[in-house]
Amino acid sequence: CVCVRARARVCVCAHTGVCVCVRARTRMHACARGGVAGEHLEKLYQAYSEIQKTLSRDQKPTETAATSLTQLSGELTLNESLGEEIRKQLATINANSAHLQHLSIEDARKKFKSISHAVITLATEVRGQSANTAFKHFFCPMVKQGEGDWLQVDDQLSNPYFGSEMLHCGELVRTIGLKDEGGEMRDE
């Protein structure tokens, strides 16, 4: 793993899984991963995005997206190079995405809360090296217990927790994972 800001080697804490730039001695916002792990991470984010979109349209997640999310998170959980904390988030995604397509929309939305919180944490820690899409982190205050966070690619807010009932309820918290002209990952 290489720090995209300082172009230096990165150490990954085996306990937390957090990437730290050796040169700048700072915590990384998003470590870029290459190879199969990086490709699988970006496919995981795509599957998550598809589920977010279908829930916002008051539809159950598709079997393809739910199965993909479960399989990719399961495979990545076994990748010890990702670090313990990252694998913990992947395990949460895996446990909550299994058979998501068979649940009612209400139950799928409940599981989506845990999936979203894990995906948000994951997206701020690690992205695939080929990542070229920023994520918008949104929050809906109407979701009980303050658990109304989600990511989406589109600028137009599409609430997956209430769908057509409150499709545009929420606010942009931040943008995650943009690449600048030099190819460096940054938050806004």
C-alpha atoms as a PDB file:
ATOM      1  CA  CYS A   1       0.000   0.000   0.000  1.00  0.00           C
ATOM      2  CA  VAL A   2       1.369   3.444  -0.890  1.00  0.00           C
ATOM      3  CA  CYS A   3       0.407   6.853   0.496  1.00  0.00           C
ATOM      4  CA  VAL A   4      -1.143   8.763  -2.372  1.00  0.00           C
ATOM      5  CA  ARG A   5      -0.406  12.102  -0.709  1.00  0.00           C
ATOM      6  CA  ALA A   6       3.277  11.773   0.196  1.00  0.00           C
ATOM      7  CA  ARG A   7       4.067   8.982  -2.307  1.00  0.00           C
ATOM      8  CA  ALA A   8       5.698   7.040   0.518  1.00  0.00           C
ATOM      9  CA  ARG A   9       5.376   3.567   1.978  1.00  0.00           C
ATOM     10  CA  VAL A  10       2.406   2.985   4.243  1.00  0.00           C
ATOM     11  CA  CYS A  11       2.317   0.823   7.336  1.00  0.00           C
ATOM     12  CA  VAL A  12      -0.928  -0.852   8.276  1.00  0.00           C
ATOM     13  CA  CYS A  13      -1.484  -1.366  11.966  1.00  0.00           C
ATOM     14  CA  ALA A  14      -2.243  -5.080  12.409  1.00  0.00           C
ATOM     15  CA  HIS A  15      -4.556  -4.333  15.326  1.00  0.00           C
ATOM     16  CA  THR A  16      -6.673  -1.507  13.902  1.00  0.00           C
ATOM     17  CA  GLY A  17      -6.106  -1.912  10.167  1.00  0.00           C
ATOM     18  CA  VAL A  18      -5.566   1.840   9.886  1.00  0.00           C
ATOM     19  CA  CYS A  19      -3.048   2.955   7.288  1.00  0.00           C
ATOM     20  CA  VAL A  20      -0.353   5.377   8.400  1.00  0.00           C
ATOM     21  CA  CYS A  21       1.965   7.232   6.020  1.00  0.00           C
ATOM     22  CA  VAL A  22       5.581   6.493   7.000  1.00  0.00           C
ATOM     23  CA  ARG A  23       6.924   9.800   5.676  1.00  0.00           C
ATOM     24  CA  ALA A  24       4.241  12.148   6.990  1.00  0.00           C
ATOM     25  CA  ARG A  25       3.365  10.006  10.041  1.00  0.00           C
ATOM     26  CA  THR A  26      -0.294  10.771   9.513  1.00  0.00           C
ATOM     27  CA  ARG A  27      -3.379   8.614   9.358  1.00  0.00           C
ATOM     28  CA  MET A  28      -4.594   8.051   5.824  1.00  0.00           C
ATOM     29  CA  HIS A  29      -8.144   8.995   4.872  1.00  0.00           C
ATOM     30  CA  ALA A  30      -8.376   6.406   2.140  1.00  0.00           C
ATOM     31  CA  CYS A  31      -5.634   3.964   1.347  1.00  0.00           C
ATOM     32  CA  ALA A  32      -5.595   2.955  -2.318  1.00  0.00           C
ATOM     33  CA  ARG A  33      -5.424  -0.834  -2.812  1.00  0.00           C
ATOM     34  CA  GLY A  34      -4.280  -2.465  -5.998  1.00  0.00           C
ATOM     35  CA  GLY A  35      -4.680  -5.995  -7.300  1.00  0.00           C
ATOM     36  CA  VAL A  36      -7.587  -8.316  -6.686  1.00  0.00           C
ATOM     37  CA  ALA A  37      -8.421  -6.786  -3.279  1.00  0.00           C
ATOM     38  CA  GLY A  38      -8.730  -3.327  -4.835  1.00  0.00           C
ATOM     39  CA  GLU A  39     -10.899  -4.634  -7.659  1.00  0.00           C
ATOM     40  CA  HIS A  40     -13.135  -6.498  -5.191  1.00  0.00           C
ATOM     41  CA  LEU A  41     -13.485  -3.407  -3.000  1.00  0.00           C
ATOM     42  CA  GLU A  42     -14.693  -1.310  -5.908  1.00  0.00           C
ATOM     43  CA  LYS A  43     -17.133  -4.056  -6.962  1.00  0.00           C
ATOM     44  CA  LEU A  44     -18.385  -4.189  -3.357  1.00  0.00           C
ATOM     45  CA  TYR A  45     -19.016  -0.435  -3.444  1.00  0.00           C
ATOM     46  CA  GLN A  46     -20.881  -0.864  -6.764  1.00  0.00           C
ATOM     47  CA  ALA A  47     -23.121  -3.598  -5.310  1.00  0.00           C
ATOM     48  CA  TYR A  48     -23.807  -1.432  -2.241  1.00  0.00           C
ATOM     49  CA  SER A  49     -24.692   1.497  -4.512  1.00  0.00           C
ATOM     50  CA  GLU A  50     -27.148  -0.642  -6.481  1.00  0.00           C
ATOM     51  CA  ILE A  51     -28.856  -1.718  -3.236  1.00  0.00           C
ATOM     52  CA  GLN A  52     -29.053   1.916  -2.067  1.00  0.00           C
ATOM     53  CA  LYS A  53     -30.720   2.896  -5.346  1.00  0.00           C
ATOM     54  CA  THR A  54     -33.269   0.061  -5.295  1.00  0.00           C
ATOM     55  CA  LEU A  55     -34.281   0.786  -1.697  1.00  0.00           C
ATOM     56  CA  SER A  56     -34.740   4.467  -2.529  1.00  0.00           C
ATOM     57  CA  ARG A  57     -37.138   3.344  -5.307  1.00  0.00           C
ATOM     58  CA  ASP A  58     -39.154   1.298  -2.765  1.00  0.00           C
ATOM     59  CA  GLN A  59     -37.923  -1.971  -4.272  1.00  0.00           C
ATOM     60  CA  LYS A  60     -36.309  -4.980  -2.677  1.00  0.00           C
ATOM     61  CA  PRO A  61     -32.587  -5.404  -3.413  1.00  0.00           C
ATOM     62  CA  THR A  62     -31.894  -7.505  -6.479  1.00  0.00           C
ATOM     63  CA  GLU A  63     -30.522 -10.991  -6.036  1.00  0.00           C
ATOM     64  CA  THR A  64     -27.478 -10.046  -8.120  1.00  0.00           C
ATOM     65  CA  ALA A  65     -26.543  -7.034  -5.969  1.00  0.00           C
ATOM     66  CA  ALA A  66     -27.243  -8.756  -2.631  1.00  0.00           C
ATOM     67  CA  THR A  67     -25.351 -11.906  -3.599  1.00  0.00           C
ATOM     68  CA  SER A  68     -22.449  -9.879  -4.952  1.00  0.00           C
ATOM     69  CA  LEU A  69     -22.230  -7.822  -1.748  1.00  0.00           C
ATOM     70  CA  THR A  70     -22.293 -10.997   0.378  1.00  0.00           C
ATOM     71  CA  GLN A  71     -19.712 -12.862  -1.717  1.00  0.00           C
ATOM     72  CA  LEU A  72     -17.289  -9.950  -2.051  1.00  0.00           C
ATOM     73  CA  SER A  73     -17.440  -9.021   1.625  1.00  0.00           C
ATOM     74  CA  GLY A  74     -16.921 -12.682   2.549  1.00  0.00           C
ATOM     75  CA  GLU A  75     -13.870 -13.025   0.303  1.00  0.00           C
ATOM     76  CA  LEU A  76     -12.370  -9.735   1.477  1.00  0.00           C
ATOM     77  CA  THR A  77     -12.920 -10.669   5.135  1.00  0.00           C
ATOM     78  CA  LEU A  78     -10.398 -13.480   4.618  1.00  0.00           C
ATOM     79  CA  ASN A  79      -7.748 -11.114   3.199  1.00  0.00           C
ATOM     80  CA  GLU A  80      -5.391 -10.577   6.149  1.00  0.00           C
ATOM     81  CA  SER A  81      -3.511  -7.790   4.350  1.00  0.00           C
ATOM     82  CA  LEU A  82      -6.526  -5.533   4.887  1.00  0.00           C
ATOM     83  CA  GLY A  83      -6.083  -5.370   8.655  1.00  0.00           C
ATOM     84  CA  GLU A  84      -8.322  -6.349  11.535  1.00  0.00           C
ATOM     85  CA  GLU A  85     -10.561  -3.264  11.704  1.00  0.00           C
ATOM     86  CA  ILE A  86     -11.252  -3.282   7.972  1.00  0.00           C
ATOM     87  CA  ARG A  87     -12.041  -7.009   8.060  1.00  0.00           C
ATOM     88  CA  LYS A  88     -14.396  -6.357  10.998  1.00  0.00           C
ATOM     89  CA  GLN A  89     -16.371  -3.888   8.847  1.00  0.00           C
ATOM     90  CA  LEU A  90     -16.421  -6.401   6.000  1.00  0.00           C
ATOM     91  CA  ALA A  91     -17.743  -9.092   8.378  1.00  0.00           C
ATOM     92  CA  THR A  92     -20.565  -6.731   9.392  1.00  0.00           C
ATOM     93  CA  ILE A  93     -21.439  -6.183   5.739  1.00  0.00           C
ATOM     94  CA  ASN A  94     -21.328  -9.926   5.116  1.00  0.00           C
ATOM     95  CA  ALA A  95     -23.544 -10.817   8.074  1.00  0.00           C
ATOM     96  CA  ASN A  96     -26.191  -8.231   7.195  1.00  0.00           C
ATOM     97  CA  SER A  97     -26.267  -8.699   3.424  1.00  0.00           C
ATOM     98  CA  ALA A  98     -26.903 -12.460   3.392  1.00  0.00           C
ATOM     99  CA  HIS A  99     -30.340 -13.128   1.825  1.00  0.00           C
ATOM    100  CA  LEU A 100     -31.127  -9.392   1.768  1.00  0.00           C
ATOM    101  CA  GLN A 101     -33.138  -9.899  -1.417  1.00  0.00           C
ATOM    102  CA  HIS A 102     -35.548 -12.277   0.386  1.00  0.00           C
ATOM    103  CA  LEU A 103     -36.483  -9.806   3.130  1.00  0.00           C
ATOM    104  CA  SER A 104     -39.370  -7.359   3.099  1.00  0.00           C
ATOM    105  CA  ILE A 105     -38.410  -3.817   2.132  1.00  0.00           C
ATOM    106  CA  GLU A 106     -38.766  -2.735   5.776  1.00  0.00           C
ATOM    107  CA  ASP A 107     -36.469  -5.504   7.024  1.00  0.00           C
ATOM    108  CA  ALA A 108     -33.978  -4.910   4.195  1.00  0.00           C
ATOM    109  CA  ARG A 109     -33.849  -1.241   5.193  1.00  0.00           C
ATOM    110  CA  LYS A 110     -33.115  -2.218   8.809  1.00  0.00           C
ATOM    111  CA  LYS A 111     -30.203  -4.416   7.676  1.00  0.00           C
ATOM    112  CA  PHE A 112     -29.064  -1.646   5.327  1.00  0.00           C
ATOM    113  CA  LYS A 113     -28.339   0.598   8.336  1.00  0.00           C
ATOM    114  CA  SER A 114     -25.586  -1.717   9.589  1.00  0.00           C
ATOM    115  CA  ILE A 115     -24.312  -2.281   6.061  1.00  0.00           C
ATOM    116  CA  SER A 116     -24.168   1.471   5.427  1.00  0.00           C
ATOM    117  CA  HIS A 117     -22.292   2.277   8.615  1.00  0.00           C
ATOM    118  CA  ALA A 118     -19.708  -0.393   7.778  1.00  0.00           C
ATOM    119  CA  VAL A 119     -19.408   0.764   4.145  1.00  0.00           C
ATOM    120  CA  ILE A 120     -18.938   4.390   5.209  1.00  0.00           C
ATOM    121  CA  THR A 121     -16.156   3.382   7.605  1.00  0.00           C
ATOM    122  CA  LEU A 122     -14.625   1.179   4.916  1.00  0.00           C
ATOM    123  CA  ALA A 123     -14.771   3.882   2.213  1.00  0.00           C
ATOM    124  CA  THR A 124     -12.926   6.353   4.442  1.00  0.00           C
ATOM    125  CA  GLU A 125     -10.181   3.796   5.092  1.00  0.00           C
ATOM    126  CA  VAL A 126      -9.618   1.943   1.826  1.00  0.00           C
ATOM    127  CA  ARG A 127     -10.533   2.218  -1.864  1.00  0.00           C
ATOM    128  CA  GLY A 128      -9.449   0.299  -4.916  1.00  0.00           C
ATOM    129  CA  GLN A 129      -6.535   1.799  -6.810  1.00  0.00           C
ATOM    130  CA  SER A 130      -8.805   2.224  -9.832  1.00  0.00           C
ATOM    131  CA  ALA A 131     -11.371   4.251  -7.843  1.00  0.00           C
ATOM    132  CA  ASN A 132     -12.585   7.143  -9.942  1.00  0.00           C
ATOM    133  CA  THR A 133     -15.962   7.870  -8.371  1.00  0.00           C
ATOM    134  CA  ALA A 134     -16.549  10.022  -5.316  1.00  0.00           C
ATOM    135  CA  PHE A 135     -19.096   9.017  -2.715  1.00  0.00           C
ATOM    136  CA  LYS A 136     -21.581  11.418  -1.198  1.00  0.00           C
ATOM    137  CA  HIS A 137     -22.203  10.729   2.496  1.00  0.00           C
ATOM    138  CA  PHE A 138     -25.781  11.659   3.358  1.00  0.00           C
ATOM    139  CA  PHE A 139     -27.666  11.663   6.663  1.00  0.00           C
ATOM    140  CA  CYS A 140     -31.417  11.587   7.320  1.00  0.00           C
ATOM    141  CA  PRO A 141     -32.338  12.863  10.801  1.00  0.00           C
ATOM    142  CA  MET A 142     -35.733  11.137  10.610  1.00  0.00           C
ATOM    143  CA  VAL A 143     -34.191   7.655  10.920  1.00  0.00           C
ATOM    144  CA  LYS A 144     -34.509   6.436  14.502  1.00  0.00           C
ATOM    145  CA  GLN A 145     -31.509   6.429  16.845  1.00  0.00           C
ATOM    146  CA  GLY A 146     -29.443   8.634  14.522  1.00  0.00           C
ATOM    147  CA  GLU A 147     -28.666   5.712  12.190  1.00  0.00           C
ATOM    148  CA  GLY A 148     -29.700   7.429   8.971  1.00  0.00           C
ATOM    149  CA  ASP A 149     -26.323   7.535   7.199  1.00  0.00           C
ATOM    150  CA  TRP A 150     -25.651   6.204   3.705  1.00  0.00           C
ATOM    151  CA  LEU A 151     -23.367   6.673   0.713  1.00  0.00           C
ATOM    152  CA  GLN A 152     -24.378   7.278  -2.855  1.00  0.00           C
ATOM    153  CA  VAL A 153     -22.665   8.248  -6.076  1.00  0.00           C
ATOM    154  CA  ASP A 154     -25.324  10.623  -7.400  1.00  0.00           C
ATOM    155  CA  ASP A 155     -25.529  14.251  -6.335  1.00  0.00           C
ATOM    156  CA  GLN A 156     -29.344  14.075  -6.152  1.00  0.00           C
ATOM    157  CA  LEU A 157     -30.245  12.857  -2.662  1.00  0.00           C
ATOM    158  CA  SER A 158     -32.207   9.558  -2.791  1.00  0.00           C
ATOM    159  CA  ASN A 159     -33.159   8.365   0.694  1.00  0.00           C
ATOM    160  CA  PRO A 160     -32.986   4.544   0.903  1.00  0.00           C
ATOM    161  CA  TYR A 161     -34.625   4.436   4.347  1.00  0.00           C
ATOM    162  CA  PHE A 162     -37.954   6.026   3.394  1.00  0.00           C
ATOM    163  CA  GLY A 163     -38.019   5.850  -0.401  1.00  0.00           C
ATOM    164  CA  SER A 164     -40.894   7.750  -2.025  1.00  0.00           C
ATOM    165  CA  GLU A 165     -42.310   8.658   1.389  1.00  0.00           C
ATOM    166  CA  MET A 166     -39.386  11.032   2.027  1.00  0.00           C
ATOM    167  CA  LEU A 167     -37.138  10.569  -1.005  1.00  0.00           C
ATOM    168  CA  HIS A 168     -35.281  13.864  -0.601  1.00  0.00           C
ATOM    169  CA  CYS A 169     -35.139  13.972   3.206  1.00  0.00           C
ATOM    170  CA  GLY A 170     -31.558  14.304   4.371  1.00  0.00           C
ATOM    171  CA  GLU A 171     -28.453  16.391   4.053  1.00  0.00           C
ATOM    172  CA  LEU A 172     -25.021  16.027   2.516  1.00  0.00           C
ATOM    173  CA  VAL A 173     -22.442  15.358   5.235  1.00  0.00           C
ATOM    174  CA  ARG A 174     -19.331  15.186   3.040  1.00  0.00           C
ATOM    175  CA  THR A 175     -17.850  13.880  -0.175  1.00  0.00           C
ATOM    176  CA  ILE A 176     -15.462  10.929   0.191  1.00  0.00           C
ATOM    177  CA  GLY A 177     -12.751   9.680  -2.099  1.00  0.00           C
ATOM    178  CA  LEU A 178     -12.324  12.248  -4.821  1.00  0.00           C
ATOM    179  CA  LYS A 179      -9.157  12.122  -6.847  1.00  0.00           C
ATOM    180  CA  ASP A 180      -7.508  15.406  -7.696  1.00  0.00           C
ATOM    181  CA  GLU A 181      -5.536  16.076 -10.892  1.00  0.00           C
ATOM    182  CA  GLY A 182      -2.470  14.362  -9.406  1.00  0.00           C
ATOM    183  CA  GLY A 183      -4.449  11.186  -8.715  1.00  0.00           C
ATOM    184  CA  GLU A 184      -4.465  11.731  -4.954  1.00  0.00           C
ATOM    185  CA  MET A 185      -7.456  10.656  -2.864  1.00  0.00           C
ATOM    186  CA  ARG A 186      -8.995  13.336  -0.645  1.00  0.00           C
ATOM    187  CA  ASP A 187     -12.100  14.136   1.375  1.00  0.00           C
ATOM    188  CA  GLU A 188     -14.086  17.337   1.031  1.00  0.00           C
END
